[in-house]
C-alpha positions in Angstrom: 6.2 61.3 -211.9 7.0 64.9 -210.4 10.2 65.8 -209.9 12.2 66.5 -206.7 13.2 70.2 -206.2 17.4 70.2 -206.1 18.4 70.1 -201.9 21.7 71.3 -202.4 22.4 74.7 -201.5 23.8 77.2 -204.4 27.9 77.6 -204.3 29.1 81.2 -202.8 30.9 83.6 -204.8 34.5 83.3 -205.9 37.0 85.2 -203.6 38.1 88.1 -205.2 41.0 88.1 -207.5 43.1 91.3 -206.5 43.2 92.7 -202.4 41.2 95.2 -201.6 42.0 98.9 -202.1 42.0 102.3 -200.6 39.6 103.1 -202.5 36.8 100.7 -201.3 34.5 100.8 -198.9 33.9 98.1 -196.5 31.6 98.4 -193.4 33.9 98.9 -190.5 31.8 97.8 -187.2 31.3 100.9 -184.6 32.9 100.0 -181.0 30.9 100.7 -178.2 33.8 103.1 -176.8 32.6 105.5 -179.8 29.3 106.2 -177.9 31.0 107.9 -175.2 29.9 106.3 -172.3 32.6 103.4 -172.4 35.2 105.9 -172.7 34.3 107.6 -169.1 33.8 104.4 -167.4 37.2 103.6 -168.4 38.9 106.4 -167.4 37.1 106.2 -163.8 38.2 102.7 -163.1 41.4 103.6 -164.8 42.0 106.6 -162.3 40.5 104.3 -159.3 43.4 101.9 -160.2 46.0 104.5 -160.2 44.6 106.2 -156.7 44.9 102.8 -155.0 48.3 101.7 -156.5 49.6 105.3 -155.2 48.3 105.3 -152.0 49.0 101.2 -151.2 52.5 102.5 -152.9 52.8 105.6 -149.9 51.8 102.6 -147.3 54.3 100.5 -148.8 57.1 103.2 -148.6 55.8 104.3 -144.9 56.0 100.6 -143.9 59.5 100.3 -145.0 60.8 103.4 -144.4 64.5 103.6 -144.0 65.6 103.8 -140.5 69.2 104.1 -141.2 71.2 101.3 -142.0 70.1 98.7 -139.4 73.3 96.9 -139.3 74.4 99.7 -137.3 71.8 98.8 -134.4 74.3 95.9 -133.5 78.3 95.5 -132.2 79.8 92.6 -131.4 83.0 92.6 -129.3 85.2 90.7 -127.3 85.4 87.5 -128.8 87.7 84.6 -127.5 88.0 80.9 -126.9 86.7 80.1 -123.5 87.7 76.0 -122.3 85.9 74.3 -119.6 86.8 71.1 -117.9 83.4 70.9 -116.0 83.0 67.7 -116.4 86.4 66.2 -114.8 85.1 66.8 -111.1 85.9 64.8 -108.0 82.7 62.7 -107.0 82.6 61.2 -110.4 81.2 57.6 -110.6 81.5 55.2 -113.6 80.1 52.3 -111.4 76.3 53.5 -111.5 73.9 51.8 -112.9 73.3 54.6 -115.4 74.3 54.2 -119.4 76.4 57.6 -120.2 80.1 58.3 -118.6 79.7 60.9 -116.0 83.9 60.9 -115.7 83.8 62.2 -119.2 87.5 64.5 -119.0 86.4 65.8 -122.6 87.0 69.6 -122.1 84.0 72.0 -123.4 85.1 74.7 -125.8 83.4 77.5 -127.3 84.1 80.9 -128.5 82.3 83.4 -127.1 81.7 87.4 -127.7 79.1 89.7 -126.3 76.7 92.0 -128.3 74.8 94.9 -127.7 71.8 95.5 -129.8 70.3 99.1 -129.7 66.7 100.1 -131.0 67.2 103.0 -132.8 63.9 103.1 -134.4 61.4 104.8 -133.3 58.6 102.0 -131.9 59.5 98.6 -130.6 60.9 96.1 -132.9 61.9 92.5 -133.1 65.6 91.6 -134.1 67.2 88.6 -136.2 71.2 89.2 -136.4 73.5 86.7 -138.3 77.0 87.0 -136.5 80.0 85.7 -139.4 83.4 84.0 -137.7 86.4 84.4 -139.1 90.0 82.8 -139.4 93.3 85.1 -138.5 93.6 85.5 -142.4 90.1 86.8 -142.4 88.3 83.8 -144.5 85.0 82.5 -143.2 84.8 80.0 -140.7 81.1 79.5 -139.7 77.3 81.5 -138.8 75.6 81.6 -135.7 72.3 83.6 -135.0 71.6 86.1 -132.3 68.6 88.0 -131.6 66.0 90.6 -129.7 62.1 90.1 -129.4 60.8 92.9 -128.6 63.0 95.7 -127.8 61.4 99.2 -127.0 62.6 102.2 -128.9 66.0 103.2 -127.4 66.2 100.3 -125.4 69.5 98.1 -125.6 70.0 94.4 -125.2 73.5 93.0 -124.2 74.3 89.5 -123.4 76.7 86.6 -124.7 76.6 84.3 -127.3 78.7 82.0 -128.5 79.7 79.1 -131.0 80.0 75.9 -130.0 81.1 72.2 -130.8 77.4 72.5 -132.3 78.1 74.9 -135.0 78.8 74.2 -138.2 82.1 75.3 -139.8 83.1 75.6 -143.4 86.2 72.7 -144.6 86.3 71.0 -141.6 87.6 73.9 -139.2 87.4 73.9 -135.4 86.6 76.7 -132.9 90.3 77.1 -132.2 90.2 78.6 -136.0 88.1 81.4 -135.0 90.1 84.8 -134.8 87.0 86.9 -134.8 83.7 87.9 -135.4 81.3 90.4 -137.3 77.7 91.0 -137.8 76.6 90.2 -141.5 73.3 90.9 -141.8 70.6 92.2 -139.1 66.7 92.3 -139.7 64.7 94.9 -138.3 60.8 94.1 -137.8 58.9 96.8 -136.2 56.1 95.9 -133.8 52.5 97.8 -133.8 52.3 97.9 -130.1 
C-alpha cells in the first residue's frame, strides 16, 4: 500500500504576543499621490471647483441683488366698509321658473382699500403682495392677496381691492371688524424682457 500525502494545509503563525513598536519596520504601501501627478490633478479640479462655485456664487448675488426693501414698492390706503343693496331692485320676480331667489334683500359688504404698486427696480418685474387686516385694537383679522404682472421699471399700478364675505377671517370675525389694513409681505420677481 502507498500512502496518501497529508491534504491539509500547514497552520499559520501565532499572532504576536506584544504590539508592535516604534522601533519596527513594517512595509507601509506608497499612495499614488506620492508620485506627483495625483497631486496636480487634484489641485486643478480642486481650483476648477472653487472658480465655478465663485462665479455661480457672483450670479447668484447679481440675481438677487438687493433692490431696497421691496415692501416699500407698495401703499395701501383708504380702507373702509362699503354696503351694497344691489340686489333689492324693483323688477324683481320670485314667480319664474328659475331655482335661485332673484328678490334676495341680503346686502353685499366688503371692505375695500386701494393700492398703488410702484417698480422701483430697474427692469420689469412681476408682483405678489399679501395685504394683513386688522381690528381697531390692532390684532389680525384676515389675508387677502394683491398683485402686478408685469410692471415696467418706474411704472405704477393703482386699483382697488377688497375683502369680502369670501375671505377668511381668524375666530369667527366679520368684515365689520376690520379697522384697517397693511401690506405684510411683497415679492419682487424680475422679468428678462
Amino acid at each position: 500500500m502507498t500512502e496518501r500525502p497529508d491534504t491539509t494545509p500547514p497552520q499559520p503563525p501565532p499572532p504576536p504576543t506584544a504590539p508592535p513598536t516604534a522601533t519596527q519596520a513594517y512595509p507601509v504601501p506608497v499612495p499614488a499621490a506620492a508620485t506627483g501627478r495625483r497631486p496636480a490633478k487634484r489641485a486643478l479640479i480642486v481650483g476648477a471647483v472653487v472658480a465655478l462655485l465663485l462665479t455661480g456664487g457672483g450670479v447668484t448675488w447679481w440675481a438677487l441683488a438687493d433692490e431696497g426693501d421691496v415692501i416699500d414698492h407698495v401703499e395701501v390706503s383708504g380702507g373702509k366698509l362699503v354696503t351694497d343693496d344691489s340686489d333689492a331692485y324693483e323688477d324683481c320676480d320670485d314667480t319664474d321658473e328659475y331655482t335661485y331667489n332673484d328678490c334676495d334683500s341680503d346686502t353685499d359688504e366688503t371692505y375695500e382699500f386701494v393700492y398703488e404698486i410702484t417698480n422701483e427696480g430697474d427692469g420689469p418685474a412681476n408682483y405678489s403682495v399679501i395685504v394683513n387686516a386688522f381690528d381697531e385694537d390692532g390684532d389680525f383679522i384676515g389675508q387677502t392677496y394683491i398683485g402686478s404682472a408685469h410692471l415696467a421699471a418706474g411704472e405704477t399700478d393703482a386699483d382697488k381691492s377688497e375683502f369680502n364675505e369670501y375671505s377668511e377671517f381668524e375666530d369667527k370675525r366679520e368684515l365689520s371688524d376690520i379697522a384697517s389694513v397693511k401690506v405684510a409681505h411683497v415679492e419682487r420677481v424680475a422679468l428678462a424682457n
